[in-house]
Short mmCIF file of C-alpha atoms and ligand atoms in Angstrom, two decimals:
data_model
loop_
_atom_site.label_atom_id
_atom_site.label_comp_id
_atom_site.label_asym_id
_atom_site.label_seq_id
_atom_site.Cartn_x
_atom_site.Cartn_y
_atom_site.Cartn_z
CA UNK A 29 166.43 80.90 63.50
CA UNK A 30 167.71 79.27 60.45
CA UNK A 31 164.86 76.74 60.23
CA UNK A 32 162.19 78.85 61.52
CA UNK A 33 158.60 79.06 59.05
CA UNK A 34 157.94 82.55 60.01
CA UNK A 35 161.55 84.21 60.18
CA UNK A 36 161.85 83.36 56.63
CA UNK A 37 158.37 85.18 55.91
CA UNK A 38 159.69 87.63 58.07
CA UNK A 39 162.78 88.17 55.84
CA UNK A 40 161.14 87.66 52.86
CA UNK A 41 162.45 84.27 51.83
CA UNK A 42 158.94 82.41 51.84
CA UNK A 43 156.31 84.26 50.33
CA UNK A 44 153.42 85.42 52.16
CA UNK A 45 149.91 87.57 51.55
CA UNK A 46 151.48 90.36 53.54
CA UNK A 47 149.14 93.41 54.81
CA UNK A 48 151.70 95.06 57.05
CA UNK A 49 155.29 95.34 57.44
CA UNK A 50 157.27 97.54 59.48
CA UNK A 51 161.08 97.42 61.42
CA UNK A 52 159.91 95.16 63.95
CA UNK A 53 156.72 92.89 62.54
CA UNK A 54 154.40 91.84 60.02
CA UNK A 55 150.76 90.94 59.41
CA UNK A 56 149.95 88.22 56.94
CA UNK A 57 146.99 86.44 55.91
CA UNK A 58 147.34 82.62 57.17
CA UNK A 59 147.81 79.98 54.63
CA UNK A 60 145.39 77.44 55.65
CA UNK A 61 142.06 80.79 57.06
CA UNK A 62 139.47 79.10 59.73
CA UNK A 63 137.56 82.41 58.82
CA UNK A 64 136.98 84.80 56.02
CA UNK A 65 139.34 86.88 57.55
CA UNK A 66 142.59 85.16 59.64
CA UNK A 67 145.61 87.29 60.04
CA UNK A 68 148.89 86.57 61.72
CA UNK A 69 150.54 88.70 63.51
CA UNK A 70 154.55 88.39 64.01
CA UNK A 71 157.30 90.01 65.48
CA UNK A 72 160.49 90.09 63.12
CA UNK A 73 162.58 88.79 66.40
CA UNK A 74 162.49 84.86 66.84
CA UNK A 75 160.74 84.81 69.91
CA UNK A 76 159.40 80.56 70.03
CA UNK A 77 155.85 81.36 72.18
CA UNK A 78 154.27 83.74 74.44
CA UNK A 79 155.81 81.99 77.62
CA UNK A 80 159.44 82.84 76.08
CA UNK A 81 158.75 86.37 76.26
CA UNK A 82 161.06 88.72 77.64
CA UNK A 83 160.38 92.07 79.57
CA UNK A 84 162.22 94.15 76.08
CA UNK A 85 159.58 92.19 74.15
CA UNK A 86 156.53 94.03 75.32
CA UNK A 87 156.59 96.82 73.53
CA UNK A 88 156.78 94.93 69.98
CA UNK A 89 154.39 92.46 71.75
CA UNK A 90 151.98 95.65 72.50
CA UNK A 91 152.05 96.71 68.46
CA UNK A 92 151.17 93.31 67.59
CA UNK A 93 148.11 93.42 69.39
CA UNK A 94 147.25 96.90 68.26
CA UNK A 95 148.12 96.48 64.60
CA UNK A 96 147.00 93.57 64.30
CA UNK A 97 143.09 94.65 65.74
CA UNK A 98 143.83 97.60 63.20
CA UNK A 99 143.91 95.77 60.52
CA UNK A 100 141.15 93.38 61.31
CA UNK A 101 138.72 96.15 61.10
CA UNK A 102 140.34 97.37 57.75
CA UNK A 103 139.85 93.62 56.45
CA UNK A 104 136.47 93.88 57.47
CA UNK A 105 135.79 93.07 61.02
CA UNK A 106 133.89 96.39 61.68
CA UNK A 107 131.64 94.10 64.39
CA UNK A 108 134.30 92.27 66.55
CA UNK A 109 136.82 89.39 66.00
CA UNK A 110 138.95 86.97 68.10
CA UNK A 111 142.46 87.24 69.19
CA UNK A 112 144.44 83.97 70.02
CA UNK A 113 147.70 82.85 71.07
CA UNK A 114 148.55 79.22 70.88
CA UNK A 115 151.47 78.28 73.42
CA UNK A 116 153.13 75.20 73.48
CA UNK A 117 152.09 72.15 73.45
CA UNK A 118 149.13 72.27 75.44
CA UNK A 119 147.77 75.22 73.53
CA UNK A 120 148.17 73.08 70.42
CA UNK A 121 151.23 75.60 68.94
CA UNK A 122 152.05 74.22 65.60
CA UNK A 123 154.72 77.01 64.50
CA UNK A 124 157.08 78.02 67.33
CA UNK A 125 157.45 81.72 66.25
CA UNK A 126 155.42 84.15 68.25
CA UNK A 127 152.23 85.18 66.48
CA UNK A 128 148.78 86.25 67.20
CA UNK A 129 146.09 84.97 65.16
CA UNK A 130 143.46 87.50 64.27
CA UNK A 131 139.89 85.83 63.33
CA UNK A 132 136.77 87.17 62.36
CA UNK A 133 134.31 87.62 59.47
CA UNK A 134 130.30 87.64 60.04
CA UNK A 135 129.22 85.84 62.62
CA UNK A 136 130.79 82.92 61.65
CA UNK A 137 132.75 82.34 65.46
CA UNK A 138 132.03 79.54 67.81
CA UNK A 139 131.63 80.04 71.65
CA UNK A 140 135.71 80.38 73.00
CA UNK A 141 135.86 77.08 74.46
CA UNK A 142 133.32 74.12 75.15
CA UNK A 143 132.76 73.97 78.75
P1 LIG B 11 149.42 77.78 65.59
O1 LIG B 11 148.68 76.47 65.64
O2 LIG B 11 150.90 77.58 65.75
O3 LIG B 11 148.86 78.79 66.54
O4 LIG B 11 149.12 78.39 64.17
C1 LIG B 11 149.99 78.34 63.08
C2 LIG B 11 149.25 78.94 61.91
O5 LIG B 11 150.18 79.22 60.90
C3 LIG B 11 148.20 78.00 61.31
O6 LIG B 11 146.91 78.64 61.33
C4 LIG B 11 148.71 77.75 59.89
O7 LIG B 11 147.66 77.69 58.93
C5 LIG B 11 149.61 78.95 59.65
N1 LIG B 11 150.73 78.68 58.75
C6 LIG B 11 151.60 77.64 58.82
N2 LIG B 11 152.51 77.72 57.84
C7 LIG B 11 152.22 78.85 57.14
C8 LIG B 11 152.83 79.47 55.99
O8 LIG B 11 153.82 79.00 55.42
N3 LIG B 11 152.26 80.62 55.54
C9 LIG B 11 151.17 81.18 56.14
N4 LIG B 11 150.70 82.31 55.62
N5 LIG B 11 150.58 80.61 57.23
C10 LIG B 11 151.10 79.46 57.72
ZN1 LIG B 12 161.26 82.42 63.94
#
């Protein structure tokens, strides 16, 4: 995807604070943190949200989540942090590139969701 934020950090053509990089993803720090630490978690494959997800996604899908939560506790989040996936336009997705948001730092996390 030509025009696609997170492809191009993918490929290296917009610089980001990158903590991992492998074949198939990367973890980077998120330009604009709600946290002390917020990392992103991508696969290098365009894939637009969660709900265009294909069965031969899950495996890349499955090292996103287990990176990512990796390297949350190497950035600090020894006690716990949040995972979250934004999808579509409910969710409030602002970048349509797959990517789970890792947040955390001391106790610094709301309740999920306001009832
Ligand atoms: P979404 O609302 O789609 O779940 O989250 C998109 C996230 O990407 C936001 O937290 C935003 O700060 C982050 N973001 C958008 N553009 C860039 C960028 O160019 N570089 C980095 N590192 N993060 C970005
Ligand atoms: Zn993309």
């Amino acid at each position: 995807m030509s025009d696609c934020i997170f492809c191009k950090i993918a490929s290296g053509d917009i610089p980001a604070k990158k903590a991992f990089e492998d074949d198939d993803m990367v973890v980077f720090h998120d330009i604009n943190p709600v946290a002390p630490v917020h990392l992103l978690a991508i696969p290098k494959r365009h894939i637009a949200s969660l709900a265009d997800a294909r069965p031969e996604d899950a495996l890349v899908m499955g090292k996103l989540l287990q990176t990512g939560a990796r390297l949350a506790v190497e950035h600090g989040c020894t006690d716990g942090f949040r995972t979250l996936v934004n999808t579509g336009r409910v969710g409030r997705q602002e970048v349509y590139h797959l990517h789970i948001h890792f947040v955390g730092g001391p106790d610094v996390l709301p309740p999920m969701l306001k009832r």
